[in-house]
Each structure stands twice: as structure tokens, then as C-alpha cells.
C-alpha atoms as an extended CHARMM CRD file, in Angstrom:
* protein
*
        67  EXT
         1         1  LEU       CA             78.2190000000      102.0700000000       88.5510000000  PROA      1               0.0000000000
         2         2  SER       CA             76.4200000000       99.8890000000       86.0680000000  PROA      2               0.0000000000
         3         3  ASN       CA             72.8940000000       99.2510000000       84.9170000000  PROA      3               0.0000000000
         4         4  PHE       CA             73.6950000000       95.5330000000       84.6490000000  PROA      4               0.0000000000
         5         5  GLY       CA             73.2880000000       92.9620000000       87.4050000000  PROA      5               0.0000000000
         6         6  ILE       CA             76.4990000000       91.3350000000       88.5800000000  PROA      6               0.0000000000
         7         7  GLY       CA             75.7070000000       88.0900000000       86.7180000000  PROA      7               0.0000000000
         8         8  GLU       CA             75.2850000000       89.8950000000       83.4200000000  PROA      8               0.0000000000
         9         9  LEU       CA             78.3350000000       92.0260000000       84.0770000000  PROA      9               0.0000000000
        10        10  GLU       CA             80.3600000000       88.8760000000       84.7640000000  PROA      10              0.0000000000
        11        11  GLN       CA             79.2950000000       87.4630000000       81.3790000000  PROA      11              0.0000000000
        12        12  ARG       CA             80.2440000000       90.6750000000       79.5610000000  PROA      12              0.0000000000
        13        13  LEU       CA             83.7280000000       91.0180000000       81.0890000000  PROA      13              0.0000000000
        14        14  PRO       CA             86.6540000000       88.9960000000       79.6890000000  PROA      14              0.0000000000
        15        15  PRO       CA             87.2260000000       85.9580000000       81.9620000000  PROA      15              0.0000000000
        16        16  SER       CA             90.9700000000       86.1220000000       81.3200000000  PROA      16              0.0000000000
        17        17  VAL       CA             91.1020000000       89.4320000000       83.2440000000  PROA      17              0.0000000000
        18        18  PHE       CA             88.1010000000       89.4980000000       85.5890000000  PROA      18              0.0000000000
        19        19  PHE       CA             87.2030000000       86.8910000000       88.1830000000  PROA      19              0.0000000000
        20        20  ARG       CA             84.2260000000       86.5870000000       90.5130000000  PROA      20              0.0000000000
        21        21  ILE       CA             85.2630000000       86.0130000000       94.1370000000  PROA      21              0.0000000000
        22        22  HSD       CA             81.9550000000       86.5510000000       95.9240000000  PROA      22              0.0000000000
        23        23  ARG       CA             78.3160000000       87.0590000000       95.0380000000  PROA      23              0.0000000000
        24        24  SER       CA             79.0020000000       90.8030000000       95.3300000000  PROA      24              0.0000000000
        25        25  PHE       CA             82.5730000000       91.1230000000       93.9660000000  PROA      25              0.0000000000
        26        26  ILE       CA             84.2740000000       90.7810000000       90.6060000000  PROA      26              0.0000000000
        27        27  VAL       CA             87.9810000000       91.6760000000       90.5810000000  PROA      27              0.0000000000
        28        28  ASN       CA             90.6220000000       92.4070000000       87.9850000000  PROA      28              0.0000000000
        29        29  ILE       CA             93.1730000000       89.6200000000       88.4780000000  PROA      29              0.0000000000
        30        30  HSD       CA             96.0240000000       91.9730000000       87.5510000000  PROA      30              0.0000000000
        31        31  HSD       CA             95.2830000000       93.9890000000       90.7080000000  PROA      31              0.0000000000
        32        32  ILE       CA             95.5140000000       91.0800000000       93.1610000000  PROA      32              0.0000000000
        33        33  ARG       CA             98.5120000000       91.3830000000       95.4740000000  PROA      33              0.0000000000
        34        34  GLU       CA             98.0480000000       88.3290000000       97.7080000000  PROA      34              0.0000000000
        35        35  LEU       CA             95.6790000000       85.6110000000       98.8540000000  PROA      35              0.0000000000
        36        36  TYR       CA             95.5950000000       84.5140000000      102.4930000000  PROA      36              0.0000000000
        37        37  ARG       CA             93.5340000000       82.5540000000      105.0190000000  PROA      37              0.0000000000
        38        38  ALA       CA             92.4890000000       83.9490000000      108.3760000000  PROA      38              0.0000000000
        39        39  LYS       CA             90.7450000000       81.4240000000      110.6160000000  PROA      39              0.0000000000
        40        40  SER       CA             88.2580000000       79.6830000000      108.3010000000  PROA      40              0.0000000000
        41        41  GLU       CA             87.9500000000       82.5900000000      105.8440000000  PROA      41              0.0000000000
        42        42  THR       CA             89.9060000000       83.3560000000      102.6550000000  PROA      42              0.0000000000
        43        43  TYR       CA             90.8120000000       86.9090000000      101.6560000000  PROA      43              0.0000000000
        44        44  LEU       CA             92.3650000000       88.7080000000       98.7020000000  PROA      44              0.0000000000
        45        45  VAL       CA             94.4820000000       91.8030000000       99.1800000000  PROA      45              0.0000000000
        46        46  MET       CA             94.3650000000       94.1330000000       96.2030000000  PROA      46              0.0000000000
        47        47  LYS       CA             97.1760000000       96.4840000000       95.0790000000  PROA      47              0.0000000000
        48        48  ASN       CA             95.4320000000       99.4330000000       96.7640000000  PROA      48              0.0000000000
        49        49  ASP       CA             95.5540000000       97.5160000000      100.1170000000  PROA      49              0.0000000000
        50        50  LEU       CA             91.8340000000       96.7750000000       99.9970000000  PROA      50              0.0000000000
        51        51  SER       CA             91.0660000000       93.3890000000      101.5740000000  PROA      51              0.0000000000
        52        52  LEU       CA             88.1320000000       91.4310000000      100.1190000000  PROA      52              0.0000000000
        53        53  LYS       CA             86.5420000000       88.2560000000      101.4310000000  PROA      53              0.0000000000
        54        54  VAL       CA             86.4340000000       85.3240000000       99.0100000000  PROA      54              0.0000000000
        55        55  SER       CA             83.3510000000       83.0980000000       99.2520000000  PROA      55              0.0000000000
        56        56  ARG       CA             83.9850000000       79.4180000000       99.9660000000  PROA      56              0.0000000000
        57        57  GLY       CA             82.5380000000       78.4460000000       96.5870000000  PROA      57              0.0000000000
        58        58  TYR       CA             85.0390000000       80.6490000000       94.7450000000  PROA      58              0.0000000000
        59        59  ALA       CA             88.0710000000       80.0840000000       97.0070000000  PROA      59              0.0000000000
        60        60  GLU       CA             89.3490000000       76.9170000000       95.2960000000  PROA      60              0.0000000000
        61        61  ASN       CA             89.1140000000       78.5020000000       91.8340000000  PROA      61              0.0000000000
        62        62  ILE       CA             91.0050000000       81.6090000000       92.9180000000  PROA      62              0.0000000000
        63        63  ARG       CA             93.7110000000       79.4350000000       94.5240000000  PROA      63              0.0000000000
        64        64  LYS       CA             94.1400000000       77.5520000000       91.2300000000  PROA      64              0.0000000000
        65        65  LEU       CA             94.3230000000       80.8360000000       89.3690000000  PROA      65              0.0000000000
        66        66  MET       CA             96.9420000000       82.2850000000       91.7120000000  PROA      66              0.0000000000
        67        67  TYR       CA             99.2340000000       79.2260000000       91.9510000000  PROA      67              0.0000000000
């Protein structure tokens, strides 16, 4: 939990480690296990097997980061 909004939290976290994938999600890039597409959606699977949807606006940036 944080007293900061997600925009302010995003600014405070180091961009070399944390990446915004959705208006509601910021992830640690060291915990990403895979990136995949299902139908017209893009998803990240984290090391703890949690699957998170990546917004269209962030999908291209995360693909560049991963590959």
C-alpha cells in the first residue's frame, strides 16, 4: 500500500527496474517470466504465475524491453 497515486509512484521508482504496463499496474521487470498474445490482448506472466493484462498503449514498449 502507498499514499502516492500511481503516477507519482511511477516517477519515484527507478525506470531501469520498474515498468508501467497498464493504468493500474507497475511491475518489476526482473519478475517477468513471459509475454504473450491471446486474441487481441497482450499479457505478462510473472514469476509467481500471476498473469497481468498489458494495455495497448504500453504493449509496444514492453515488447521492446523484452526483446
